[in-house]
mmCIF file of C-alpha atoms in Angstrom:
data_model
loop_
_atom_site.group_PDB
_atom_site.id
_atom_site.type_symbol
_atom_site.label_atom_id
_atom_site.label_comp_id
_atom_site.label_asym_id
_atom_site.label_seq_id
_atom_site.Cartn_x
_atom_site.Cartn_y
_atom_site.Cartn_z
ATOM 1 C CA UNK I 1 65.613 106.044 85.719
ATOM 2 C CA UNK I 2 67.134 107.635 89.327
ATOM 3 C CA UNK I 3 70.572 106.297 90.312
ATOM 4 C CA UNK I 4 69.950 103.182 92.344
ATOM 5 C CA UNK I 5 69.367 103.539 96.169
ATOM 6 C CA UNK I 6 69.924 100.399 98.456
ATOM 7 C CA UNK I 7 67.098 102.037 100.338
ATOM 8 C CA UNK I 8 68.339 100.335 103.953
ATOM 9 C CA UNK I 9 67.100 101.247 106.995
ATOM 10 C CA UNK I 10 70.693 101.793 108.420
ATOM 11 C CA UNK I 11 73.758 102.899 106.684
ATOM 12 C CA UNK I 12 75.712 100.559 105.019
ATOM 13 C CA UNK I 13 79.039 101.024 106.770
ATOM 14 C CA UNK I 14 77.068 100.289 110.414
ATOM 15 C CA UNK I 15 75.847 97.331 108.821
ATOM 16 C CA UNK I 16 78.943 95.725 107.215
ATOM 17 C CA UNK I 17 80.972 96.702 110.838
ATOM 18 C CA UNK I 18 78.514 95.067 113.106
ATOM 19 C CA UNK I 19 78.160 91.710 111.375
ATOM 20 C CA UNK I 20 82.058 91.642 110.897
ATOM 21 C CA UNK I 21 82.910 91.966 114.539
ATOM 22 C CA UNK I 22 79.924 89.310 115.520
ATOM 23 C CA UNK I 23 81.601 87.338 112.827
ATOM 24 C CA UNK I 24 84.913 87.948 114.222
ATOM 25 C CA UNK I 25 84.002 86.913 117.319
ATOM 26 C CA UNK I 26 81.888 83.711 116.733
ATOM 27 C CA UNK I 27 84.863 82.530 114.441
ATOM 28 C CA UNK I 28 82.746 82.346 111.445
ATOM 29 C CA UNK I 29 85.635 84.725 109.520
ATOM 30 C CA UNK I 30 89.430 84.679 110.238
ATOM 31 C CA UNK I 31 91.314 88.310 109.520
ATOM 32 C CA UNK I 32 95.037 86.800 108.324
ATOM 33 C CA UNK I 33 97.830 88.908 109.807
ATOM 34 C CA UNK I 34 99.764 90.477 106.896
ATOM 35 C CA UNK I 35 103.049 92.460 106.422
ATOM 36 C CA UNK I 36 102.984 95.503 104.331
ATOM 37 C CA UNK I 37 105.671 97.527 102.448
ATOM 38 C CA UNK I 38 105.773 99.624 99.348
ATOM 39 C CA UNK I 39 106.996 99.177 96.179
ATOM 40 C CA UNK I 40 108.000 101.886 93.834
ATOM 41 C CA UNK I 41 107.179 101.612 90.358
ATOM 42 C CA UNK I 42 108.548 103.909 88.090
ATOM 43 C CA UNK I 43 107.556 106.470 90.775
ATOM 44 C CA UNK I 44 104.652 105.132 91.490
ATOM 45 C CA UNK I 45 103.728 103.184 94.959
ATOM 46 C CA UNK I 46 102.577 99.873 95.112
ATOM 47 C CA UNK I 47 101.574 97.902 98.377
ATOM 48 C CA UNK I 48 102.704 95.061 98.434
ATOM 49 C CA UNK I 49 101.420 92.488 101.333
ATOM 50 C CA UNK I 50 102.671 88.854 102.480
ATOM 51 C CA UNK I 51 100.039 86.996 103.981
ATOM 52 C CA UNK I 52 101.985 83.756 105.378
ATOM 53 C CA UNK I 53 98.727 81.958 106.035
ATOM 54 C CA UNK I 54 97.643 82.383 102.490
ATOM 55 C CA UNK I 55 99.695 78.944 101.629
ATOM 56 C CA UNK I 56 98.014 77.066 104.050
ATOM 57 C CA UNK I 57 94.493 77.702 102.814
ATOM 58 C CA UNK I 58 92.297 76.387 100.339
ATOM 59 C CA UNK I 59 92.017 78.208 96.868
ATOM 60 C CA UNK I 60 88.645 78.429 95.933
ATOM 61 C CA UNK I 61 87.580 81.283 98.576
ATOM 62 C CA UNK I 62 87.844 84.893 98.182
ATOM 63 C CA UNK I 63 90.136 86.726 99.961
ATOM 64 C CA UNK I 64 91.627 89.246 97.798
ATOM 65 C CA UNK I 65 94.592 88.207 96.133
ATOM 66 C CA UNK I 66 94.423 84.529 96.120
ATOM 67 C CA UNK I 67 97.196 81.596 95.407
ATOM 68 C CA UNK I 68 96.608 80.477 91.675
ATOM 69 C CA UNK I 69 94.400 77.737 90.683
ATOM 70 C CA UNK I 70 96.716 75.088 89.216
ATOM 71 C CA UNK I 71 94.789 74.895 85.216
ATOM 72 C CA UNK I 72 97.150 71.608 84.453
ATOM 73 C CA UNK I 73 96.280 69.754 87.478
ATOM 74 C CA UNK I 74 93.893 66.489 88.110
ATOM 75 C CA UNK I 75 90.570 67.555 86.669
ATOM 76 C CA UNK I 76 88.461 69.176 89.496
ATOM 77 C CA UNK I 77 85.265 68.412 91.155
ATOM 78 C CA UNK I 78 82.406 71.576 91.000
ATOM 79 C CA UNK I 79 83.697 73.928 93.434
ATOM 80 C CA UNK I 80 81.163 74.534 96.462
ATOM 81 C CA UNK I 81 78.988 77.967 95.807
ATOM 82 C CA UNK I 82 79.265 80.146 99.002
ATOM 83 C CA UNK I 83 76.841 82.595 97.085
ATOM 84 C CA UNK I 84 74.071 80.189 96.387
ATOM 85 C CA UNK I 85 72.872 80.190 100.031
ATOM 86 C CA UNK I 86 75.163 82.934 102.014
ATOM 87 C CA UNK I 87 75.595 81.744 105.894
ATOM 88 C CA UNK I 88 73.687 83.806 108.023
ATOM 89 C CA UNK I 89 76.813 84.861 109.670
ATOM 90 C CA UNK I 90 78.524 86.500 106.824
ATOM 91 C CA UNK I 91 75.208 87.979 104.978
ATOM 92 C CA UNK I 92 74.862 91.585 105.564
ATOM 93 C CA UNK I 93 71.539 92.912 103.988
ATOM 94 C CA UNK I 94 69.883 91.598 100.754
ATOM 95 C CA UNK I 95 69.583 95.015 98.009
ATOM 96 C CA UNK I 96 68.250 97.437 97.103
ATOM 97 C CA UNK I 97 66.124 96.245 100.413
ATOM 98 C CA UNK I 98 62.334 96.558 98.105
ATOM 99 C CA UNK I 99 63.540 94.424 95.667
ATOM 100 C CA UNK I 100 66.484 92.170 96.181
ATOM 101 C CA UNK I 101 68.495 91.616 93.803
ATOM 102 C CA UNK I 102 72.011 91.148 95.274
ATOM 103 C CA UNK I 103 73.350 89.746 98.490
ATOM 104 C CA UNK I 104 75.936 91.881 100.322
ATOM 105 C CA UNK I 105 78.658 88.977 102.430
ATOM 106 C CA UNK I 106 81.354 89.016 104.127
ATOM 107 C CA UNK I 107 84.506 87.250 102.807
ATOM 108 C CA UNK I 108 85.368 84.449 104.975
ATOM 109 C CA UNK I 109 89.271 84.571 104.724
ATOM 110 C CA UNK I 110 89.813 88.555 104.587
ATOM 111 C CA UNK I 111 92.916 90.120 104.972
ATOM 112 C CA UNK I 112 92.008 93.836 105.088
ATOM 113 C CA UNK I 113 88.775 94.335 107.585
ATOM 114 C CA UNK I 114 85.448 94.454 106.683
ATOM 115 C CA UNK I 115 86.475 93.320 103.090
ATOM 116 C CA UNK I 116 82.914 92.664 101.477
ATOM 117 C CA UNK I 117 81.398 90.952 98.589
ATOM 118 C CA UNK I 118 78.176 91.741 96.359
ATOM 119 C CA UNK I 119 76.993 88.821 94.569
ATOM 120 C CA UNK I 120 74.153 88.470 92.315
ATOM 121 C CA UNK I 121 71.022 86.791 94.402
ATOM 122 C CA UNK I 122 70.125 84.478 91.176
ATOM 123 C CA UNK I 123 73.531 82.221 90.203
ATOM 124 C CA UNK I 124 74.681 84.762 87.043
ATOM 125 C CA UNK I 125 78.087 84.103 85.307
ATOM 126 C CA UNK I 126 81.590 85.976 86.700
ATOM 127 C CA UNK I 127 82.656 85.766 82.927
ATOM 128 C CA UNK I 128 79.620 87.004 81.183
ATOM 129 C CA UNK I 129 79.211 91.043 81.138
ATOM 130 C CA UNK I 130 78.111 92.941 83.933
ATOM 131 C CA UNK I 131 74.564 94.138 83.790
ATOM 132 C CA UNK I 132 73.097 97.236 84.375
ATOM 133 C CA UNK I 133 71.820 96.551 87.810
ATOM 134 C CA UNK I 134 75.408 94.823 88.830
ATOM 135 C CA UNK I 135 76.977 98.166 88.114
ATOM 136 C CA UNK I 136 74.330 100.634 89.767
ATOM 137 C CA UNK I 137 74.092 98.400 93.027
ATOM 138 C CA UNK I 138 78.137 98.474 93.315
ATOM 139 C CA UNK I 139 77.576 102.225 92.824
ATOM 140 C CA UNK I 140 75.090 101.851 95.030
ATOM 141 C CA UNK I 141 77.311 100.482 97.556
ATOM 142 C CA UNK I 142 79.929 102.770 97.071
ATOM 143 C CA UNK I 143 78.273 105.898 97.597
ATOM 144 C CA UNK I 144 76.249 104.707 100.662
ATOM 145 C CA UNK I 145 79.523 104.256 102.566
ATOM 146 C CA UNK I 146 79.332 107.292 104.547
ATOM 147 C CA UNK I 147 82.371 109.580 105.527
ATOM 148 C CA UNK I 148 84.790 106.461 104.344
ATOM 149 C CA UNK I 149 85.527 105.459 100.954
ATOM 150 C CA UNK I 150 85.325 101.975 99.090
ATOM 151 C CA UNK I 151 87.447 100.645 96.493
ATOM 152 C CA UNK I 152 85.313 97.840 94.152
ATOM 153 C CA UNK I 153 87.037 95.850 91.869
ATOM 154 C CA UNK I 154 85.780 92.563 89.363
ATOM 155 C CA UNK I 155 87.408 89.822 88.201
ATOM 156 C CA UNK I 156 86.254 88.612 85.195
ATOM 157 C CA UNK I 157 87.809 85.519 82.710
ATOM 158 C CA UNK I 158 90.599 82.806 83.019
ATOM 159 C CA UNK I 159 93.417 85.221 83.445
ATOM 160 C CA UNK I 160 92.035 87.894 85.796
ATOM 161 C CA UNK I 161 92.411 86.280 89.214
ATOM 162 C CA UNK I 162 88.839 85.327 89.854
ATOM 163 C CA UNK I 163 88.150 82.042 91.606
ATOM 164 C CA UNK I 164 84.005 82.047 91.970
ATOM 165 C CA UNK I 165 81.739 81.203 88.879
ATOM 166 C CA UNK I 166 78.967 82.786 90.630
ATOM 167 C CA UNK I 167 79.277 86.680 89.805
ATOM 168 C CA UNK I 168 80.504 88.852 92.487
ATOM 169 C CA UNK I 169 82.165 92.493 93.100
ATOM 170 C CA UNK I 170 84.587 92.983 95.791
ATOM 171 C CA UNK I 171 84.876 96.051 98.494
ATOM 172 C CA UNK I 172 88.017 97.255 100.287
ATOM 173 C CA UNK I 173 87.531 100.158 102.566
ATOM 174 C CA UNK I 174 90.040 101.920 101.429
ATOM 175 C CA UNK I 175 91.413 103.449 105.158
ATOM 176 C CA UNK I 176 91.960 99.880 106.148
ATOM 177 C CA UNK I 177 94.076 99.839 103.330
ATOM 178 C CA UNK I 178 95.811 102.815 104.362
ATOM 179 C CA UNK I 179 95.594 101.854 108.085
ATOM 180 C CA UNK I 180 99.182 100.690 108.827
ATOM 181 C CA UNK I 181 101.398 102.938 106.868
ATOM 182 C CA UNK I 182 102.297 106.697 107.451
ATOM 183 C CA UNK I 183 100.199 109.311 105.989
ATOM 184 C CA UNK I 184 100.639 110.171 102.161
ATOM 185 C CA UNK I 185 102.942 106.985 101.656
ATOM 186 C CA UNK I 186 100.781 105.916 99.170
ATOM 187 C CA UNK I 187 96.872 106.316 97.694
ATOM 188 C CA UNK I 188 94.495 104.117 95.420
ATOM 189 C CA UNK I 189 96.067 103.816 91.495
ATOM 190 C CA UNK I 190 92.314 104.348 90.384
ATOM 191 C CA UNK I 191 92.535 108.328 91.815
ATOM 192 C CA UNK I 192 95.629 109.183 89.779
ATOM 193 C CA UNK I 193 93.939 107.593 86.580
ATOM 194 C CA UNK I 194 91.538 110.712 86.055
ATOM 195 C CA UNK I 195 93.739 113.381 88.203
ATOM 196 C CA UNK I 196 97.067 112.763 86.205
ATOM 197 C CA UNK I 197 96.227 110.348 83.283
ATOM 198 C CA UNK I 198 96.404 111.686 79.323
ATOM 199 C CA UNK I 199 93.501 111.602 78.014
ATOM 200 C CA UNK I 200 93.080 109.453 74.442
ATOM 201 C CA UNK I 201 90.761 110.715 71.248
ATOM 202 C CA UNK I 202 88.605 107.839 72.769
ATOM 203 C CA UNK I 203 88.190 110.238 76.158
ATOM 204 C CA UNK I 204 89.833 107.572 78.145
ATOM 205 C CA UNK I 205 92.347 108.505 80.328
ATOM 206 C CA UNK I 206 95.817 106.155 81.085
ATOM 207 C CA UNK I 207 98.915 106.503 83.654
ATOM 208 C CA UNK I 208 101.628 106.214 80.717
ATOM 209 C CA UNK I 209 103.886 105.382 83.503
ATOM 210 C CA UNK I 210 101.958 102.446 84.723
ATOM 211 C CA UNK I 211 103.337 99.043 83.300
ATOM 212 C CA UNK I 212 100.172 97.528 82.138
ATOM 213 C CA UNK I 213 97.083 98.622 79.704
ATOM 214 C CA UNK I 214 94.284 100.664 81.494
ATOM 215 C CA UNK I 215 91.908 102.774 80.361
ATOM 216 C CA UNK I 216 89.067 104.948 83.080
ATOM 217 C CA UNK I 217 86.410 107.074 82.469
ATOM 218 C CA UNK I 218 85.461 109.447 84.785
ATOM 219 C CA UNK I 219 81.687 108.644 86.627
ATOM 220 C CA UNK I 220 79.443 111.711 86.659
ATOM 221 C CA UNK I 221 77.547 112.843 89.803
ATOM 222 C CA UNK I 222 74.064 110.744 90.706
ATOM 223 C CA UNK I 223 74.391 108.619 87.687
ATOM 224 C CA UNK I 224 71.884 106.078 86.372
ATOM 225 C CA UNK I 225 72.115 102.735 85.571
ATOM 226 C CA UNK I 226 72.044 103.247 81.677
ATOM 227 C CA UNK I 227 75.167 105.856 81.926
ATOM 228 C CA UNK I 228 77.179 103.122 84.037
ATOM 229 C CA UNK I 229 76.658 100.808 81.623
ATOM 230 C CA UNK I 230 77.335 103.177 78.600
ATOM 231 C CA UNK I 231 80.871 103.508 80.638
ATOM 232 C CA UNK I 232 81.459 99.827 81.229
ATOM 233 C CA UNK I 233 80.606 98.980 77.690
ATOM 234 C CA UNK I 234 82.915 102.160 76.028
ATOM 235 C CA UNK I 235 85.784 100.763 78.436
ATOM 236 C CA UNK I 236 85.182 97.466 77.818
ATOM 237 C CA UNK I 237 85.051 97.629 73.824
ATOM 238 C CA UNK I 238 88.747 99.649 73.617
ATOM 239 C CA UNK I 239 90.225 97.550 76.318
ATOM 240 C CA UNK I 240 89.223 94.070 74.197
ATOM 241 C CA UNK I 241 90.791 95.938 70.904
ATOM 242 C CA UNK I 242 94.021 96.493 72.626
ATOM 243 C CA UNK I 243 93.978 92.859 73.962
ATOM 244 C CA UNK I 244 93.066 91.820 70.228
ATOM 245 C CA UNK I 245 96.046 94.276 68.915
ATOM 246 C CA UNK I 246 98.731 92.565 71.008
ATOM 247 C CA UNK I 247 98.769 89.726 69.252
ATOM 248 C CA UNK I 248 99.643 87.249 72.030
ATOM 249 C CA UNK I 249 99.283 83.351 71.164
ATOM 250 C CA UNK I 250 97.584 82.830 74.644
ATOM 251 C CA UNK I 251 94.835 85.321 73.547
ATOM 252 C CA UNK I 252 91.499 83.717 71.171
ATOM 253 C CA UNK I 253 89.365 85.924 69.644
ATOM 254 C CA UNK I 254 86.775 88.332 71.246
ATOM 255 C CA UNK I 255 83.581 89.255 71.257
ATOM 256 C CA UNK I 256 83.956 93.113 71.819
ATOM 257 C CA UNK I 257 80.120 93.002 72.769
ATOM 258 C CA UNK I 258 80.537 89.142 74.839
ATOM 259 C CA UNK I 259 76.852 88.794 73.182
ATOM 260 C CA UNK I 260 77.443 85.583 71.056
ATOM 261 C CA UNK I 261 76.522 82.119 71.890
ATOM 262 C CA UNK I 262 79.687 80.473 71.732
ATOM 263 C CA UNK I 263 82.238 84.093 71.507
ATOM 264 C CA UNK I 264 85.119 84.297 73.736
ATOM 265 C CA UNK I 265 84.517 86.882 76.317
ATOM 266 C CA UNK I 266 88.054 88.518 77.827
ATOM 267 C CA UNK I 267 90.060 88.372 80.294
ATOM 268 C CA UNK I 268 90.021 91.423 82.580
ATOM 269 C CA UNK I 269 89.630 93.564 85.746
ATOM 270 C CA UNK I 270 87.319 96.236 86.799
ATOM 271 C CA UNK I 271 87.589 99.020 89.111
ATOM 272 C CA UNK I 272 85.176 101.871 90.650
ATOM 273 C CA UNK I 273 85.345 104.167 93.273
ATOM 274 C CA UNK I 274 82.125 106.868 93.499
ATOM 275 C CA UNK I 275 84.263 108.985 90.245
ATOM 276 C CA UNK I 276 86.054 106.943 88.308
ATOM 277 C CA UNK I 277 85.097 103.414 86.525
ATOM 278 C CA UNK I 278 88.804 101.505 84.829
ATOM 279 C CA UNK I 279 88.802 98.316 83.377
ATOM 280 C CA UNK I 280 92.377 96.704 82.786
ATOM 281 C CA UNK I 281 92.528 93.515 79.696
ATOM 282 C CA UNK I 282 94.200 90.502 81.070
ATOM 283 C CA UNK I 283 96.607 88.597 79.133
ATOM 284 C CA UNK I 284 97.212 85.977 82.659
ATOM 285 C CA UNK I 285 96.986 85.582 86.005
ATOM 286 C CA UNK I 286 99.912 85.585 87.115
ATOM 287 C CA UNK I 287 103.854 84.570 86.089
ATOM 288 C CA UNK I 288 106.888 83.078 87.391
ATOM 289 C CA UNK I 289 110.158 85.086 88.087
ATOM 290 C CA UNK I 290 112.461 83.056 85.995
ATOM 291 C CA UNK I 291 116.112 82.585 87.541
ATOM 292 C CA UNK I 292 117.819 84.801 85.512
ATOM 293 C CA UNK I 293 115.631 87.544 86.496
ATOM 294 C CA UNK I 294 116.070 86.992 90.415
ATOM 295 C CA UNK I 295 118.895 86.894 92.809
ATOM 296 C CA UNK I 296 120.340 83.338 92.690
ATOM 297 C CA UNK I 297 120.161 83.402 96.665
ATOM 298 C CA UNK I 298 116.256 83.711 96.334
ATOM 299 C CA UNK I 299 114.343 80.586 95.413
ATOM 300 C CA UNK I 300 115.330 77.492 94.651
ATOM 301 C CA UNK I 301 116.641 77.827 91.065
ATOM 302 C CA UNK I 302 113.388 77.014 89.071
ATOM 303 C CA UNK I 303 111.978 80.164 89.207
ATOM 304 C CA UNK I 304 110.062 82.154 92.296
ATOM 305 C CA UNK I 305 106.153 81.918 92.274
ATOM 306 C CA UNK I 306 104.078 81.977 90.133
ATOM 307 C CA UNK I 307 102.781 85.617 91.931
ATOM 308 C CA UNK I 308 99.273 85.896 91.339
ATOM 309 C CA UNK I 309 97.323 89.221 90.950
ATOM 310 C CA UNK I 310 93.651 90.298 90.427
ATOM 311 C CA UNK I 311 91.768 93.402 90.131
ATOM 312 C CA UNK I 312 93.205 95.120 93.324
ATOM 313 C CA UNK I 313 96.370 95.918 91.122
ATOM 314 C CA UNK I 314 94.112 98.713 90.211
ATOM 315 C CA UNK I 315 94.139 99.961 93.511
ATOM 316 C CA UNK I 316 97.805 99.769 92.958
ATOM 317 C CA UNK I 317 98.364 96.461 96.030
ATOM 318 C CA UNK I 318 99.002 93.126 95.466
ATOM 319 C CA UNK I 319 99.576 90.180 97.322
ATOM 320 C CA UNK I 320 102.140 87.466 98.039
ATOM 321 C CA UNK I 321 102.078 84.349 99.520
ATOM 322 C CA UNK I 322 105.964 82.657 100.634
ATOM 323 C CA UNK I 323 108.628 84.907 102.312
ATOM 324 C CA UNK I 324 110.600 83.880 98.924
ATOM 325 C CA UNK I 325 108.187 86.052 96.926
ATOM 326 C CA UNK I 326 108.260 88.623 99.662
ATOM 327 C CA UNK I 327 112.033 88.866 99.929
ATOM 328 C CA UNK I 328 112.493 89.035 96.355
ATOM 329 C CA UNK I 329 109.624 91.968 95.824
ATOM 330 C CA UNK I 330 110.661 94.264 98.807
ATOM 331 C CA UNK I 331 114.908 93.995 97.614
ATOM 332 C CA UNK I 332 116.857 96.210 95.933
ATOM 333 C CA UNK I 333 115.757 94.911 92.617
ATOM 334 C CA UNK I 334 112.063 94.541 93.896
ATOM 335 C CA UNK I 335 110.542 97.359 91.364
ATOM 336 C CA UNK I 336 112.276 96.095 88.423
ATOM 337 C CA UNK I 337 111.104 92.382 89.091
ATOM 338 C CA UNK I 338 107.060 93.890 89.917
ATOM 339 C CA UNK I 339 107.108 95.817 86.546
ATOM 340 C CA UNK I 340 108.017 92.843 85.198
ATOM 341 C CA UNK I 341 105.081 91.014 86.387
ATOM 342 C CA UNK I 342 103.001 93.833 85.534
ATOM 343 C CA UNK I 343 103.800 93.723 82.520
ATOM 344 C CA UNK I 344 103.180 90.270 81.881
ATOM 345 C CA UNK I 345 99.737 89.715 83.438
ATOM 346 C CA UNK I 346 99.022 92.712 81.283
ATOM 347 C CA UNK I 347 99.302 94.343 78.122
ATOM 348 C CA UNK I 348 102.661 95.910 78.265
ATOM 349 C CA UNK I 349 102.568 100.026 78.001
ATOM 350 C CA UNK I 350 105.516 99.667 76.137
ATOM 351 C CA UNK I 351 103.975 97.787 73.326
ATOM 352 C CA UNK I 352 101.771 100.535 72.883
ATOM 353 C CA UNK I 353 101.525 103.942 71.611
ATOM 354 C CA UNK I 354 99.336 106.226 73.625
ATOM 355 C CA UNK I 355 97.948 109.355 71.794
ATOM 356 C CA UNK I 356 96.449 112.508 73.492
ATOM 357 C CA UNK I 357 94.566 115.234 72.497
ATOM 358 C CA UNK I 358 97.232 117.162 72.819
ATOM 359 C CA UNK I 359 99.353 115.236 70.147
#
């Protein structure tokens, strides 16, 4: 079976564009201002982004890096589905365009342009596995974006950010990532995965200098749906074992496969770009800087956040949402307070013992 074409009668990036200014324009989508810095992580750069209007907003959109859903509080009514019946003014195309089987949108709060969404046209779970045709429709998507490049990245499972029951892959162009900082000041975390990772016996390549668990295969040229899945499930099955192998208390049992009736699925993120697939185990969503690990002039002495991050830490970015969090993460001890966090939402590198070839 041929690598999935979306088979549209314009290019994709044209498409997305043109409905994101008219949506611009008509109001039907608000771009939030951000501010932007970087972060460096034992050497490595991370964006990090305050978007002030992201306290002011509801939490049960997607616009990225969202504030946390609050799991203690007053038991919640069924969240709207925005994918059920997309608004004409945020649906781009229905694909492949022969045979629908996704809708392409545009998220409604974005704060990177022409941030877009492929969600399954039939209401499919975000915490069951991806399917065959979920993964060669985001490759789909990825290669049909012309002389740009997209970043796609899936949040799957309590801990890994997501917000949306309805099953959905996100798409940051990545030179509106890059847009307001200086050339070479910092690149996607999913190209250095296969350019400078070590690679395992397992063939999977990780950062070792990278605080949290990830493993990425690299994506050959014009594949077909059966290799993507082959990748997602080899990825999949050695990121649940290292979840397993930590041994954290917050972490029930999985279902390497996710096939049983009742099995607990995990926790995690997914990344692609057009060569690389990475998939990242989640062990939260998010934690709080306790005081003892912030300057006692930050905060208000009970801790700062709780800063929440999903699958764009892949792309090595991550979002904030009170100056508080923002003045804390851009000081002087700003890198040692985002490993920490890293670490935490992850599985910690430093619990683990990576083996190359070589070794």
């Amino acid at each position: 079976m041929p690598s999935v074409s979306l088979k549209l009668l314009q290019p994709l990036p044209d498409l997305v564009r043109s409905k994101y200014l008219q949506a611009q324009a008509s109001g039907a989508l608000a771009l939030s201002p951000t501010h932007l810095t970087i972060v460096r992580v034992d050497g490595g750069p991370f964006q990090l982004r305050w978007c002030p209007a992201l306290a002011e907003k509801p939490t049960g959109k997607e616009s990225g890096i969202e504030p946390p859903p609050s799991h203690l509080s007053a038991p919640r009514r069924k969240k709207p589905d925005p994918f059920e019946d997309p608004s004409s003014d945020l649906l781009v195309e229905r694909v492949p365009a022969d045979n629908p089987t996704h809708n392409v949108v545009l998220n409604k709060y974005p704060v990177i342009p022409q941030h877009f969404i492929l969600a399954t046209k039939e209401y499919k779970e975000q915490a069951d596995k991806l399917e065959a045709q979920d993964l060669a429709v985001t490759y789909g998507c990825l290669q049909s974006w012309g002389q740009g490049r997209l970043f796609a990245f899936f949040n799957s499972g309590e801990h890994s950010g997501a917000s949306q029951g309805h099953r959905h892959i996100q798409f940051l162009p990545v030179e509106e990532m890059q847009a307001t900082q200086e050339e070479g000041q910092w690149a996607p975390l999913i190209d250095a995965m296969q350019q400078n990772g070590i690679q395992a016996l397992d063939g999977t390549s990780t950062i070792a200098s990278v605080p949290f668990a990830h493993f990425s295969l690299p994506i050959p040229a014009g594949p077909t749906p059966s290799t993507l899945l082959r990748l997602y499930e080899s990825l999949y099955e050695v990121a649940s074992a290292v979840l397993e192998s930590s041994h954290d208390p917050k972490v029930p049992p999985i279902d390497p496969l996710g096939s049983g009736p009742k099995t607990k699925t995990m926790s995690y993120n997914l990344a692609m770009t057009t060569s690389t697939m990475v998939v990242c185990p989640r062990r939260s969503e998010g934690c709080v800087l306790i005081p003892e690990h912030v300057d006692q002039s930050l905060g208000n002495g009970s801790g700062i956040g709780p800063v929440a991050l999903n699958g764009t830490m892949l792309a090595g970015t991550l979002m904030v949402k009170t100056e508080t969090e923002w003045d804390a993460l851009r000081g002087d001890n700003g890198a040692t307070y985002l490993k920490r966090i890293l670490e935490d939402v992850g599985v910690p590198q430093s619990n683990r013992h990576i083996r190359s070839e070589d070794t």
